mmCIF file of C-alpha atoms in Angstrom:
data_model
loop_
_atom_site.group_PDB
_atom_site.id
_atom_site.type_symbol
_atom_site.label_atom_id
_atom_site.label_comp_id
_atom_site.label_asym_id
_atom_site.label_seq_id
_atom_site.Cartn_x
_atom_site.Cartn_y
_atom_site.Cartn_z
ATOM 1 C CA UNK A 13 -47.941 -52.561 -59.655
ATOM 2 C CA UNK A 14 -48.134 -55.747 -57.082
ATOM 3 C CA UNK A 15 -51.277 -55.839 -55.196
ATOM 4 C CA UNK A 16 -49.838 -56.249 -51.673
ATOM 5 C CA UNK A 17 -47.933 -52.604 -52.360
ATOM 6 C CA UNK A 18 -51.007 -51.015 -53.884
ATOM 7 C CA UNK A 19 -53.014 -52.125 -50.469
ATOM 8 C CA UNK A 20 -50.342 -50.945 -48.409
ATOM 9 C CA UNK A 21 -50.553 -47.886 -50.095
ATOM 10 C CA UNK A 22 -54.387 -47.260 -49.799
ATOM 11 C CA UNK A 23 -54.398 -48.445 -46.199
ATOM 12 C CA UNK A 24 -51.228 -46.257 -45.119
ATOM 13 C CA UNK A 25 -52.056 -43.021 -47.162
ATOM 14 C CA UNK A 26 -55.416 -41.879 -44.825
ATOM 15 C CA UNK A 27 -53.233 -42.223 -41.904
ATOM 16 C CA UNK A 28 -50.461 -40.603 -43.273
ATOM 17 C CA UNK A 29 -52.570 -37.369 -43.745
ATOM 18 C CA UNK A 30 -53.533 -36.809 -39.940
ATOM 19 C CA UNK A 31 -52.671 -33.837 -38.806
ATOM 20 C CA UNK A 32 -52.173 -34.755 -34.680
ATOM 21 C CA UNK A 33 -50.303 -38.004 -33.551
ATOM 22 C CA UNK A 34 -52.534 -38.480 -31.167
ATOM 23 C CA UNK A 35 -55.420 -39.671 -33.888
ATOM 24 C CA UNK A 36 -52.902 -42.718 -34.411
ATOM 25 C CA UNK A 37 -53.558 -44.308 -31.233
ATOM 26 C CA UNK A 38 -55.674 -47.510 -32.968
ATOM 27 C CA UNK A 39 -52.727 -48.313 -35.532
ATOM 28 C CA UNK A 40 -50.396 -47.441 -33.132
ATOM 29 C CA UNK A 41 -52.106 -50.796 -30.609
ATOM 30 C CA UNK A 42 -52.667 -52.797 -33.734
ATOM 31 C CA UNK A 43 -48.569 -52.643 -35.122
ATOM 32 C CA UNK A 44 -47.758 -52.975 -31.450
ATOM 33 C CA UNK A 45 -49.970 -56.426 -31.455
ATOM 34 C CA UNK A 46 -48.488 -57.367 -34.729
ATOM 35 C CA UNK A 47 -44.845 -57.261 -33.711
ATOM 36 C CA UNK A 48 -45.541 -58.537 -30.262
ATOM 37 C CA UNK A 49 -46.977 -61.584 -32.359
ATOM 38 C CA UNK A 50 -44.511 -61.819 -34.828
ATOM 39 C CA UNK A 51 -41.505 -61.748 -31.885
ATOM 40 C CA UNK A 52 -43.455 -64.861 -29.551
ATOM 41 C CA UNK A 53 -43.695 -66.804 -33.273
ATOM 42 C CA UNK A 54 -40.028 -66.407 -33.658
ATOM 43 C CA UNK A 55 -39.542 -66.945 -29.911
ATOM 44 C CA UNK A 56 -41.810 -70.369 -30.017
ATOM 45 C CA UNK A 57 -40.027 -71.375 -32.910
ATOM 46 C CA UNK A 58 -36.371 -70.586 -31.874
ATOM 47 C CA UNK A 59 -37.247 -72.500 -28.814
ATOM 48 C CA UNK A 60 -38.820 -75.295 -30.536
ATOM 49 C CA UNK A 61 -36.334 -76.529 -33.134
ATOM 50 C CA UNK A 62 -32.712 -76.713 -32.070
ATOM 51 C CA UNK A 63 -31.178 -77.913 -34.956
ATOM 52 C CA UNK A 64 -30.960 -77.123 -38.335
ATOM 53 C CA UNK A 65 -33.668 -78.374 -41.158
ATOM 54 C CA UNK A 66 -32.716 -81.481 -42.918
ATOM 55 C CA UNK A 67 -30.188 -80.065 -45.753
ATOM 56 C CA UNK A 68 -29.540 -76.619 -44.242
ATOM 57 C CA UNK A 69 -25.977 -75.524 -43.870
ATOM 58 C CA UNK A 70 -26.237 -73.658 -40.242
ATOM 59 C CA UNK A 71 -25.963 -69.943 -40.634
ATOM 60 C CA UNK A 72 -22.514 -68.602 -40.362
ATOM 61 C CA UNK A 73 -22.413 -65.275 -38.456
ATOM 62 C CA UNK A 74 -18.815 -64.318 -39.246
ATOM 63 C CA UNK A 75 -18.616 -64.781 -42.890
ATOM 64 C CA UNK A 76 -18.508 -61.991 -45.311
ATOM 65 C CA UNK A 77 -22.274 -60.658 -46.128
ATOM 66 C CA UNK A 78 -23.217 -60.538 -49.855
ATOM 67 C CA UNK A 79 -24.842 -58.559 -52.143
ATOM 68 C CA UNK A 80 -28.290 -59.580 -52.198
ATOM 69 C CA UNK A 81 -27.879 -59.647 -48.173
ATOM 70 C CA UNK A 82 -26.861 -55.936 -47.765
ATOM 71 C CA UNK A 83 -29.327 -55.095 -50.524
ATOM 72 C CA UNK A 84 -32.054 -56.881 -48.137
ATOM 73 C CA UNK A 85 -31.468 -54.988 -45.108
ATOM 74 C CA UNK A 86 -30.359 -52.123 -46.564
ATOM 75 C CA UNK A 87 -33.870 -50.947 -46.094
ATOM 76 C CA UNK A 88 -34.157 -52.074 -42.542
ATOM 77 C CA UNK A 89 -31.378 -49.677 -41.955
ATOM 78 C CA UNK A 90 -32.619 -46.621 -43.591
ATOM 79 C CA UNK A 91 -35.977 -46.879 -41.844
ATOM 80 C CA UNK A 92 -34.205 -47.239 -38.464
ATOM 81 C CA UNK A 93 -32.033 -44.354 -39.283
ATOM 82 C CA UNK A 94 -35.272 -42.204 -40.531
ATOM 83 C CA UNK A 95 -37.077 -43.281 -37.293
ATOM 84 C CA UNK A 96 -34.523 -41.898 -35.027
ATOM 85 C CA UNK A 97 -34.206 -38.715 -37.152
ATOM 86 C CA UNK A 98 -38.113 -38.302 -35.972
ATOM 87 C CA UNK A 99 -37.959 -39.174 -32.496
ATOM 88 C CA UNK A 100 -37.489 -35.511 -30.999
ATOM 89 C CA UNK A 101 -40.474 -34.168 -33.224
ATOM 90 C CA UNK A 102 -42.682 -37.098 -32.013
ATOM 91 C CA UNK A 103 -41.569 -36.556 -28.246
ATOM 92 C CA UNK A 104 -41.864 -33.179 -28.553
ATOM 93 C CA UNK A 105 -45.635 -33.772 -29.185
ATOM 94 C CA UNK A 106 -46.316 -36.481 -26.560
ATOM 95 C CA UNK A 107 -44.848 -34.114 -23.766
ATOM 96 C CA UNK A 108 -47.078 -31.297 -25.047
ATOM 97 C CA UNK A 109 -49.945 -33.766 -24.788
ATOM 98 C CA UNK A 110 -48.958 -34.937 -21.322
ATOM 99 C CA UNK A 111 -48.260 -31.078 -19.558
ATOM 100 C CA UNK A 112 -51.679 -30.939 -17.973
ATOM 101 C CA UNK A 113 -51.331 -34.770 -17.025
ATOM 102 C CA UNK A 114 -48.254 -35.326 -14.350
ATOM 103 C CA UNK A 115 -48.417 -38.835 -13.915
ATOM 104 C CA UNK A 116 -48.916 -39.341 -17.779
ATOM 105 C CA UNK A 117 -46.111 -36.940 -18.345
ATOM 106 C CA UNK A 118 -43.657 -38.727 -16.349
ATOM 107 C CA UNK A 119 -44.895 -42.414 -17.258
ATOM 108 C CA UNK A 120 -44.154 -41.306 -21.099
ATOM 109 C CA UNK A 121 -40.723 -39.600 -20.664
ATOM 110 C CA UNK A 122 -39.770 -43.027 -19.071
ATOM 111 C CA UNK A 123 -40.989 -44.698 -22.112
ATOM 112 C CA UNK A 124 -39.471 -42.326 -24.335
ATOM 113 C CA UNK A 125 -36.077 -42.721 -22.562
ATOM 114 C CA UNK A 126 -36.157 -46.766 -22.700
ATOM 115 C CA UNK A 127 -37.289 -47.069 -25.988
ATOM 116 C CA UNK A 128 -34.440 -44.633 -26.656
ATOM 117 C CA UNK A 129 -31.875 -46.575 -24.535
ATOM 118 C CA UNK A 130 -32.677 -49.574 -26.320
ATOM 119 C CA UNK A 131 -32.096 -48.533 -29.448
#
């Protein structure tokens, strides 16, 4: 078993046993930090180099994809497609949260409806 999976594993199985979303809140900032990090790099780097490495064919968008390619995002995919299958449960549960709070109710059914609008 590789390492970085069994860490993954002991770090994600704790959280995966909470029983309200709402307990989630500290992961929930931290992944949002992480990607918001990980975009800017690939921003800052986009923005910094405009042509290709020395040696590097530049990427052609229209050719066929290949195996190893579709076997690479394949799980990209999946996840998104597993995310969106959750999305009512997990609004469901926010709105419940917010009934008590109108300003918190309506500020998260505007982020629910972007986030879905985006997607």
């Amino acid at each position: 078993c590789d390492t970085m999976d069994s860490a993954a594993a002991l770090l994600l199985w704790p959280l995966s046993l909470l029983s309200r979303l709402d307990a989630l809140w500290l992961p929930t900032a931290l992944s949002i930090a992480a990607v918001g990090a990980v975009v800017s790099v690939i921003v800052l780097r986009a923005v910094q180099h405009t042509e290709c490495p020395a040696g590097e064919p530049p990427v052609d968008l229209l050719s066929r994809p290949s195996a190893e390619g579709l076997l690479v995002s394949l799980p990209i995919v999946v996840f998104g497609f597993n995310a969106h299958l959750q999305t009512p449960i997990v609004c469901a549960e926010v709105l419940t949260l917010c009934q008590k709070a109108r300003v918190a109710r309506r500020v998260m059914t505007a982020a629910i409806a972007s986030a879905l609008a985006l997607c």
